[in-house]
Amino acid sequence: MGTHVIEAGFPVNSNAEFEAVSDIAAATDTTVCGLARVVEGDIEAAIDSGVEMVHVFVSTSDVQLEDSMHATREEAKERAVAAVEQVKDAGVECMFSPMDATRTDPDYLVEIVEAVSDAGTDWINIPDTCGVGMPTSFGKTVKAVVEATDARVDVHTHDDFGMAAANAIMGFENGAEQAQVSVNGIGERAGNAAYEEVVMAVESVYGVDTGIDTTQIIELARIVEDASDIPVPANKPVTGRNAFAHESGIHAAGVIENSDTFEPGVMTPEMVGAEREFVLGKHTGTHSVRKHLVEAGFDPTESEVRALTSRIKEYGAGKRQVTAGDVERFAREANVDREEEEVRI
């Protein structure tokens, strides 16, 4: 699809994960990245796995330093510098993350960013590890980091308050060149910024060519849904089964006339490999009913369309899904004429 970097895993975690990362690195021309703590063994394992980029991270917020790493700010900075130097000495591209950046003292954040920049890191990743960043404040954090380093800046956002995609976009607006995303938003707790949401916002709203083949987004989402056993909510942006579905009579009538009336316009179903649907239920209007009947081979009169619309509304009001089969059954029961068919022998 043209994805720029694949962070394949944490090689030191287990033999199985090491092998998985190695297999992925060997199977693609896309840049593959391995994750590592600021620990020599972690970094060696990542390098040995054959990745082209190593992503090293260290806690920088006081709460994580004290109660997770049990280290001082100075110790964390020293380990960060040593880790970056180890990666660069191996001739591998380096990304550094000050973990929990959005809860880190701003002055210390800049201090450690400057230190790893002097050590030669290629990328600085700014992680909103606990999802507490709001777009305005996160944008300011990104801007401060961009101004403090010559390295390229990347962002990693979590969705605890539903802000992951928005924060990723704010990262771009404030100088970040890359965002870490996951298909269907899968990630720790409430998940990460969703691949499909960030890509389509950048492509459609901002008009930026990402180089991603967006027509495969739906297929990719379904593959990950099946493999992960984590269902995609029907109302999920871009990839949810209702993302391009219309039930309201007003909406359906408008879309039948011109899809831009009640769709974003800049993002169409075809762009992501989806299909537009007209859903029948208690909010259905005559336009949708007529469309379904004609597509099913019926030739209804206006009065028949109105009568069937009323029946469908009543049926849907009982919280029942109205299927294409139901529509055909209602039409047959109402003796709606079928369109004449020609058969050539």
CSV table of C-alpha atoms in Angstrom, one decimal:
chain,number,residue,atom,x,y,z
A,1,MET,CA,0.0,0.0,0.0
A,2,GLY,CA,3.0,2.3,0.2
A,3,THR,CA,3.2,2.4,4.0
A,4,HIS,CA,6.4,4.3,4.9
A,5,VAL,CA,7.6,2.4,8.0
A,6,ILE,CA,6.5,-0.7,9.7
A,7,GLU,CA,7.3,-1.0,13.4
A,8,ALA,CA,7.3,-4.7,13.5
A,9,GLY,CA,7.8,-5.5,17.2
A,10,PHE,CA,10.0,-5.7,20.3
A,11,PRO,CA,12.8,-8.2,19.3
A,12,VAL,CA,14.2,-8.8,22.8
A,13,ASN,CA,10.7,-9.7,24.1
A,14,SER,CA,10.9,-13.4,23.1
A,15,ASN,CA,12.4,-15.7,20.5
A,16,ALA,CA,9.1,-15.8,18.7
A,17,GLU,CA,8.9,-12.1,18.5
A,18,PHE,CA,12.6,-11.8,17.4
A,19,GLU,CA,11.8,-14.3,14.6
A,20,ALA,CA,8.7,-12.4,13.6
A,21,VAL,CA,10.5,-9.1,13.3
A,22,SER,CA,13.3,-10.7,11.3
A,23,ASP,CA,10.8,-12.4,8.9
A,24,ILE,CA,9.0,-9.1,8.4
A,25,ALA,CA,12.3,-7.2,7.8
A,26,ALA,CA,13.3,-9.8,5.2
A,27,ALA,CA,9.9,-9.9,3.5
A,28,THR,CA,9.5,-6.2,2.5
A,29,ASP,CA,11.3,-3.3,0.9
A,30,THR,CA,9.5,-1.0,3.3
A,31,THR,CA,11.6,0.4,6.2
A,32,VAL,CA,11.1,-2.0,9.2
A,33,CYS,CA,11.7,-0.7,12.7
A,34,GLY,CA,12.4,-2.6,15.9
A,35,LEU,CA,11.6,-1.3,19.4
A,36,ALA,CA,14.1,-1.2,22.3
A,37,ARG,CA,14.4,0.2,25.7
A,38,VAL,CA,17.6,2.1,26.5
A,39,VAL,CA,19.2,-1.2,27.4
A,40,GLU,CA,22.2,-2.6,25.6
A,41,GLY,CA,20.7,-6.0,25.2
A,42,ASP,CA,17.5,-4.7,23.8
A,43,ILE,CA,19.3,-2.6,21.2
A,44,GLU,CA,21.6,-5.6,20.2
A,45,ALA,CA,18.5,-7.8,19.7
A,46,ALA,CA,16.9,-5.1,17.5
A,47,ILE,CA,20.0,-4.7,15.4
A,48,ASP,CA,20.5,-8.4,15.1
A,49,SER,CA,16.9,-8.9,13.9
A,50,GLY,CA,17.8,-7.1,10.6
A,51,VAL,CA,15.7,-4.0,10.9
A,52,GLU,CA,16.7,-0.7,9.3
A,53,MET,CA,15.6,1.5,12.1
A,54,VAL,CA,15.8,1.0,15.9
A,55,HIS,CA,13.3,2.9,18.1
A,56,VAL,CA,14.7,3.5,21.6
A,57,PHE,CA,12.7,4.9,24.4
A,58,VAL,CA,13.0,6.0,28.0
A,59,SER,CA,10.5,7.4,30.5
A,60,THR,CA,10.9,11.1,31.1
A,61,SER,CA,7.8,12.1,33.2
A,62,ASP,CA,8.6,12.2,36.9
A,63,VAL,CA,5.9,9.7,37.8
A,64,GLN,CA,7.3,7.1,35.4
A,65,LEU,CA,10.9,7.9,36.4
A,66,GLU,CA,10.2,7.4,40.1
A,67,ASP,CA,7.7,4.6,40.1
A,68,SER,CA,8.5,2.6,36.9
A,69,MET,CA,12.2,3.2,36.0
A,70,HIS,CA,13.4,4.1,39.5
A,71,ALA,CA,15.9,6.5,37.9
A,72,THR,CA,16.7,10.2,38.1
A,73,ARG,CA,16.3,12.6,35.3
A,74,GLU,CA,20.1,12.7,34.8
A,75,GLU,CA,20.3,8.9,34.7
A,76,ALA,CA,17.6,8.7,32.1
A,77,LYS,CA,19.3,11.3,30.0
A,78,GLU,CA,22.6,9.5,30.2
A,79,ARG,CA,21.0,6.2,29.2
A,80,ALA,CA,19.2,7.9,26.3
A,81,VAL,CA,22.4,9.3,24.9
A,82,ALA,CA,24.3,6.0,25.3
A,83,ALA,CA,21.4,4.2,23.5
A,84,VAL,CA,21.4,6.6,20.6
A,85,GLU,CA,25.1,6.3,20.2
A,86,GLN,CA,24.9,2.5,20.2
A,87,VAL,CA,22.4,2.5,17.4
A,88,LYS,CA,24.2,5.0,15.3
A,89,ASP,CA,27.6,3.2,15.8
A,90,ALA,CA,25.9,0.1,14.3
A,91,GLY,CA,25.1,2.1,11.2
A,92,VAL,CA,21.3,1.9,11.7
A,93,GLU,CA,18.7,4.7,11.6
A,94,CYS,CA,17.7,5.8,15.1
A,95,MET,CA,14.4,7.1,16.5
A,96,PHE,CA,14.3,8.3,20.2
A,97,SER,CA,11.2,8.6,22.3
A,98,PRO,CA,10.9,10.5,25.6
A,99,MET,CA,8.1,8.3,26.9
A,100,ASP,CA,5.1,10.1,28.5
A,101,ALA,CA,6.3,13.3,26.9
A,102,THR,CA,2.9,15.0,27.4
A,103,ARG,CA,3.3,14.6,31.2
A,104,THR,CA,7.0,15.5,31.2
A,105,ASP,CA,8.3,18.8,32.6
A,106,PRO,CA,8.6,21.0,29.4
A,107,ASP,CA,12.1,22.2,30.3
A,108,TYR,CA,13.4,18.7,30.9
A,109,LEU,CA,11.7,17.5,27.7
A,110,VAL,CA,13.7,20.0,25.7
A,111,GLU,CA,16.9,19.2,27.6
A,112,ILE,CA,16.8,15.5,26.8
A,113,VAL,CA,15.7,16.2,23.2
A,114,GLU,CA,18.7,18.4,22.8
A,115,ALA,CA,21.0,15.8,24.3
A,116,VAL,CA,19.9,12.9,22.0
A,117,SER,CA,20.0,15.3,19.1
A,118,ASP,CA,23.6,16.1,19.8
A,119,ALA,CA,24.2,12.3,20.0
A,120,GLY,CA,23.0,12.0,16.4
A,121,THR,CA,19.5,10.6,16.5
A,122,ASP,CA,17.7,10.8,13.2
A,123,TRP,CA,14.2,11.0,14.6
A,124,ILE,CA,12.5,12.3,17.8
A,125,ASN,CA,9.2,10.7,18.5
A,126,ILE,CA,6.8,12.6,20.8
A,127,PRO,CA,4.5,10.1,22.5
A,128,ASP,CA,1.3,11.0,24.2
A,129,THR,CA,1.7,7.7,26.2
A,130,CYS,CA,-1.3,8.1,28.4
A,131,GLY,CA,-3.6,9.9,25.9
A,132,VAL,CA,-3.9,13.1,28.0
A,133,GLY,CA,-2.8,15.5,25.3
A,134,MET,CA,-5.4,17.8,23.8
A,135,PRO,CA,-4.9,19.1,20.3
A,136,THR,CA,-3.9,22.7,21.3
A,137,SER,CA,-1.5,21.7,24.1
A,138,PHE,CA,-0.1,18.7,22.1
A,139,GLY,CA,0.5,21.1,19.1
A,140,LYS,CA,2.5,23.4,21.4
A,141,THR,CA,4.6,20.4,22.7
A,142,VAL,CA,5.4,19.3,19.1
A,143,LYS,CA,6.3,22.9,18.1
A,144,ALA,CA,8.7,23.2,21.1
A,145,VAL,CA,10.4,19.9,20.2
A,146,VAL,CA,10.7,20.9,16.5
A,147,GLU,CA,12.4,24.1,17.6
A,148,ALA,CA,14.8,22.2,19.9
A,149,THR,CA,16.2,19.7,17.4
A,150,ASP,CA,17.5,19.3,13.9
A,151,ALA,CA,16.2,15.7,13.9
A,152,ARG,CA,13.0,14.8,12.1
A,153,VAL,CA,10.0,14.7,14.4
A,154,ASP,CA,7.4,12.0,14.7
A,155,VAL,CA,4.3,11.7,16.9
A,156,HIS,CA,2.7,8.7,18.7
A,157,THR,CA,-0.8,9.4,20.1
A,158,HIS,CA,-3.3,7.4,22.2
A,159,ASP,CA,-7.0,7.6,22.1
A,160,ASP,CA,-8.0,7.6,25.8
A,161,PHE,CA,-10.1,10.8,25.2
A,162,GLY,CA,-10.8,10.2,21.6
A,163,MET,CA,-8.1,12.7,20.5
A,164,ALA,CA,-5.5,10.4,18.9
A,165,ALA,CA,-6.2,11.2,15.2
A,166,ALA,CA,-6.7,14.9,16.0
A,167,ASN,CA,-3.4,15.0,17.9
A,168,ALA,CA,-1.6,13.2,15.1
A,169,ILE,CA,-2.9,15.9,12.7
A,170,MET,CA,-1.9,18.7,15.1
A,171,GLY,CA,1.5,17.1,15.1
A,172,PHE,CA,1.7,17.6,11.3
A,173,GLU,CA,0.4,21.2,11.6
A,174,ASN,CA,3.2,22.0,14.1
A,175,GLY,CA,6.1,20.6,12.2
A,176,ALA,CA,6.1,16.8,12.6
A,177,GLU,CA,6.9,14.8,9.5
A,178,GLN,CA,5.5,11.5,10.5
A,179,ALA,CA,2.8,9.9,12.7
A,180,GLN,CA,2.7,6.5,14.2
A,181,VAL,CA,-0.7,4.9,13.5
A,182,SER,CA,-2.3,1.4,13.8
A,183,VAL,CA,-4.9,-0.3,11.6
A,184,ASN,CA,-8.3,0.0,13.2
A,185,GLY,CA,-6.8,2.1,16.0
A,186,ILE,CA,-5.6,-1.1,17.8
A,187,GLY,CA,-3.3,-0.4,20.7
A,188,GLU,CA,-2.9,-0.2,24.5
A,189,ARG,CA,-6.0,0.7,26.4
A,190,ALA,CA,-8.3,2.7,24.1
A,191,GLY,CA,-5.8,2.3,21.2
A,192,ASN,CA,-3.7,4.5,19.0
A,193,ALA,CA,-4.4,6.9,16.2
A,194,ALA,CA,-6.1,4.9,13.4
A,195,TYR,CA,-4.1,4.4,10.2
A,196,GLU,CA,-7.2,4.9,8.1
A,197,GLU,CA,-8.4,8.1,9.8
A,198,VAL,CA,-5.1,9.9,9.8
A,199,VAL,CA,-4.3,8.9,6.2
A,200,MET,CA,-7.7,9.9,4.8
A,201,ALA,CA,-7.8,13.2,6.8
A,202,VAL,CA,-4.4,14.1,5.4
A,203,GLU,CA,-5.3,13.0,1.9
A,204,SER,CA,-8.8,14.3,1.7
A,205,VAL,CA,-9.1,17.3,4.0
A,206,TYR,CA,-5.5,18.6,3.6
A,207,GLY,CA,-5.0,17.5,0.0
A,208,VAL,CA,-1.6,16.0,0.7
A,209,ASP,CA,-0.5,13.0,-1.4
A,210,THR,CA,0.8,10.5,1.2
A,211,GLY,CA,1.8,7.9,-1.4
A,212,ILE,CA,-0.6,5.4,0.3
A,213,ASP,CA,-2.8,3.3,-1.9
A,214,THR,CA,-6.0,4.2,-0.1
A,215,THR,CA,-8.2,1.9,-2.2
A,216,GLN,CA,-6.9,-1.0,-0.1
A,217,ILE,CA,-7.9,0.5,3.3
A,218,ILE,CA,-11.1,-1.5,3.7
A,219,GLU,CA,-9.4,-4.8,2.7
A,220,LEU,CA,-6.6,-4.1,5.2
A,221,ALA,CA,-9.1,-3.2,8.0
A,222,ARG,CA,-11.0,-6.5,7.4
A,223,ILE,CA,-7.7,-8.6,7.4
A,224,VAL,CA,-6.7,-7.0,10.8
A,225,GLU,CA,-10.2,-7.4,12.2
A,226,ASP,CA,-10.2,-11.1,11.4
A,227,ALA,CA,-6.7,-11.7,12.6
A,228,SER,CA,-7.0,-9.7,15.8
A,229,ASP,CA,-10.5,-10.8,16.7
A,230,ILE,CA,-11.2,-7.2,17.6
A,231,PRO,CA,-14.4,-6.1,15.8
A,232,VAL,CA,-14.6,-2.8,14.0
A,233,PRO,CA,-17.5,-0.8,15.4
A,234,ALA,CA,-20.2,-0.1,12.8
A,235,ASN,CA,-19.9,3.6,13.3
A,236,LYS,CA,-16.1,3.6,13.1
A,237,PRO,CA,-14.9,6.4,10.8
A,238,VAL,CA,-13.7,5.4,7.3
A,239,THR,CA,-13.8,1.6,7.9
A,240,GLY,CA,-17.0,1.0,9.9
A,241,ARG,CA,-19.8,-0.7,8.0
A,242,ASN,CA,-22.0,2.4,8.4
A,243,ALA,CA,-19.3,4.9,7.3
A,244,PHE,CA,-20.9,5.2,3.9
A,245,ALA,CA,-24.5,4.0,4.8
A,246,HIS,CA,-27.5,6.3,4.6
A,247,GLU,CA,-30.9,5.6,6.3
A,248,SER,CA,-32.4,9.1,6.8
A,249,GLY,CA,-34.9,9.9,4.0
A,250,ILE,CA,-33.4,13.4,3.7
A,251,HIS,CA,-29.9,12.1,3.5
A,252,ALA,CA,-30.6,9.3,1.1
A,253,ALA,CA,-32.6,11.5,-1.2
A,254,GLY,CA,-29.8,14.0,-1.3
A,255,VAL,CA,-27.1,11.4,-1.9
A,256,ILE,CA,-29.0,9.8,-4.7
A,257,GLU,CA,-29.2,13.2,-6.4
A,258,ASN,CA,-25.6,14.2,-5.6
A,259,SER,CA,-23.4,12.3,-3.1
A,260,ASP,CA,-21.7,15.5,-2.0
A,261,THR,CA,-24.9,16.6,-0.3
A,262,PHE,CA,-24.5,14.3,2.7
A,263,GLU,CA,-21.0,12.9,2.4
A,264,PRO,CA,-17.8,14.7,3.0
A,265,GLY,CA,-17.3,15.1,-0.8
A,266,VAL,CA,-13.5,15.0,-0.5
A,267,MET,CA,-13.7,11.3,0.6
A,268,THR,CA,-15.8,8.9,-1.4
A,269,PRO,CA,-16.4,5.2,-0.7
A,270,GLU,CA,-14.4,4.3,-3.8
A,271,MET,CA,-11.3,6.1,-2.4
A,272,VAL,CA,-11.0,3.5,0.4
A,273,GLY,CA,-12.4,0.5,-1.4
A,274,ALA,CA,-15.8,0.7,0.1
A,275,GLU,CA,-19.3,0.8,-1.3
A,276,ARG,CA,-22.1,3.2,-0.6
A,277,GLU,CA,-25.2,1.7,1.0
A,278,PHE,CA,-28.8,2.8,1.5
A,279,VAL,CA,-30.0,1.3,4.7
A,280,LEU,CA,-33.7,0.8,5.3
A,281,GLY,CA,-35.3,1.4,8.7
A,282,LYS,CA,-37.6,3.7,10.7
A,283,HIS,CA,-36.0,6.8,9.1
A,284,THR,CA,-36.2,5.6,5.5
A,285,GLY,CA,-37.7,7.8,2.8
A,286,THR,CA,-39.4,6.9,-0.5
A,287,HIS,CA,-36.2,7.6,-2.5
A,288,SER,CA,-34.4,4.7,-0.8
A,289,VAL,CA,-37.4,2.4,-1.0
A,290,ARG,CA,-37.9,3.1,-4.7
A,291,LYS,CA,-34.2,2.5,-5.4
A,292,HIS,CA,-34.2,-0.9,-3.6
A,293,LEU,CA,-37.4,-2.0,-5.4
A,294,VAL,CA,-36.1,-1.0,-8.9
A,295,GLU,CA,-32.7,-2.7,-8.2
A,296,ALA,CA,-34.7,-5.8,-7.2
A,297,GLY,CA,-36.5,-5.8,-10.5
A,298,PHE,CA,-39.8,-4.3,-9.5
A,299,ASP,CA,-41.7,-1.6,-11.3
A,300,PRO,CA,-43.7,0.1,-8.5
A,301,THR,CA,-46.2,3.0,-8.8
A,302,GLU,CA,-45.8,6.0,-6.6
A,303,SER,CA,-48.7,4.9,-4.3
A,304,GLU,CA,-47.0,1.5,-3.9
A,305,VAL,CA,-43.7,3.1,-3.0
A,306,ARG,CA,-45.4,5.2,-0.3
A,307,ALA,CA,-47.3,2.2,1.1
A,308,LEU,CA,-44.2,0.1,1.2
A,309,THR,CA,-42.2,2.9,2.8
A,310,SER,CA,-44.8,3.1,5.6
A,311,ARG,CA,-44.6,-0.6,6.2
A,312,ILE,CA,-40.8,-0.5,6.3
A,313,LYS,CA,-40.8,2.4,8.8
A,314,GLU,CA,-43.2,0.4,11.0
A,315,TYR,CA,-41.1,-2.7,10.7
A,316,GLY,CA,-37.9,-0.8,11.4
A,317,ALA,CA,-39.4,1.0,14.4
A,318,GLY,CA,-39.5,-2.4,16.2
A,319,LYS,CA,-35.6,-2.2,16.2
A,320,ARG,CA,-35.5,-4.8,13.5
A,321,GLN,CA,-33.1,-4.6,10.6
A,322,VAL,CA,-34.8,-4.3,7.3
A,323,THR,CA,-33.0,-6.4,4.7
A,324,ALA,CA,-33.2,-6.5,0.9
A,325,GLY,CA,-35.1,-9.8,1.4
A,326,ASP,CA,-37.7,-8.1,3.6
A,327,VAL,CA,-38.2,-5.4,0.9
A,328,GLU,CA,-38.8,-8.1,-1.8
A,329,ARG,CA,-41.2,-10.0,0.5
A,330,PHE,CA,-43.2,-6.9,1.2
A,331,ALA,CA,-43.3,-6.1,-2.5
A,332,ARG,CA,-44.5,-9.5,-3.4
A,333,GLU,CA,-47.2,-9.5,-0.7
A,334,ALA,CA,-48.4,-6.1,-2.0
A,335,ASN,CA,-48.5,-7.6,-5.6
A,336,VAL,CA,-46.1,-5.0,-7.0
A,337,ASP,CA,-45.4,-5.6,-10.6
A,338,ARG,CA,-42.1,-6.9,-11.8
A,339,GLU,CA,-40.3,-5.3,-14.7
A,340,GLU,CA,-40.7,-7.2,-17.9
A,341,GLU,CA,-37.7,-9.3,-18.7
A,342,GLU,CA,-36.5,-10.3,-22.2
A,343,VAL,CA,-35.1,-13.7,-22.8
A,344,ARG,CA,-33.3,-14.5,-26.0
A,345,ILE,CA,-33.1,-18.1,-27.2
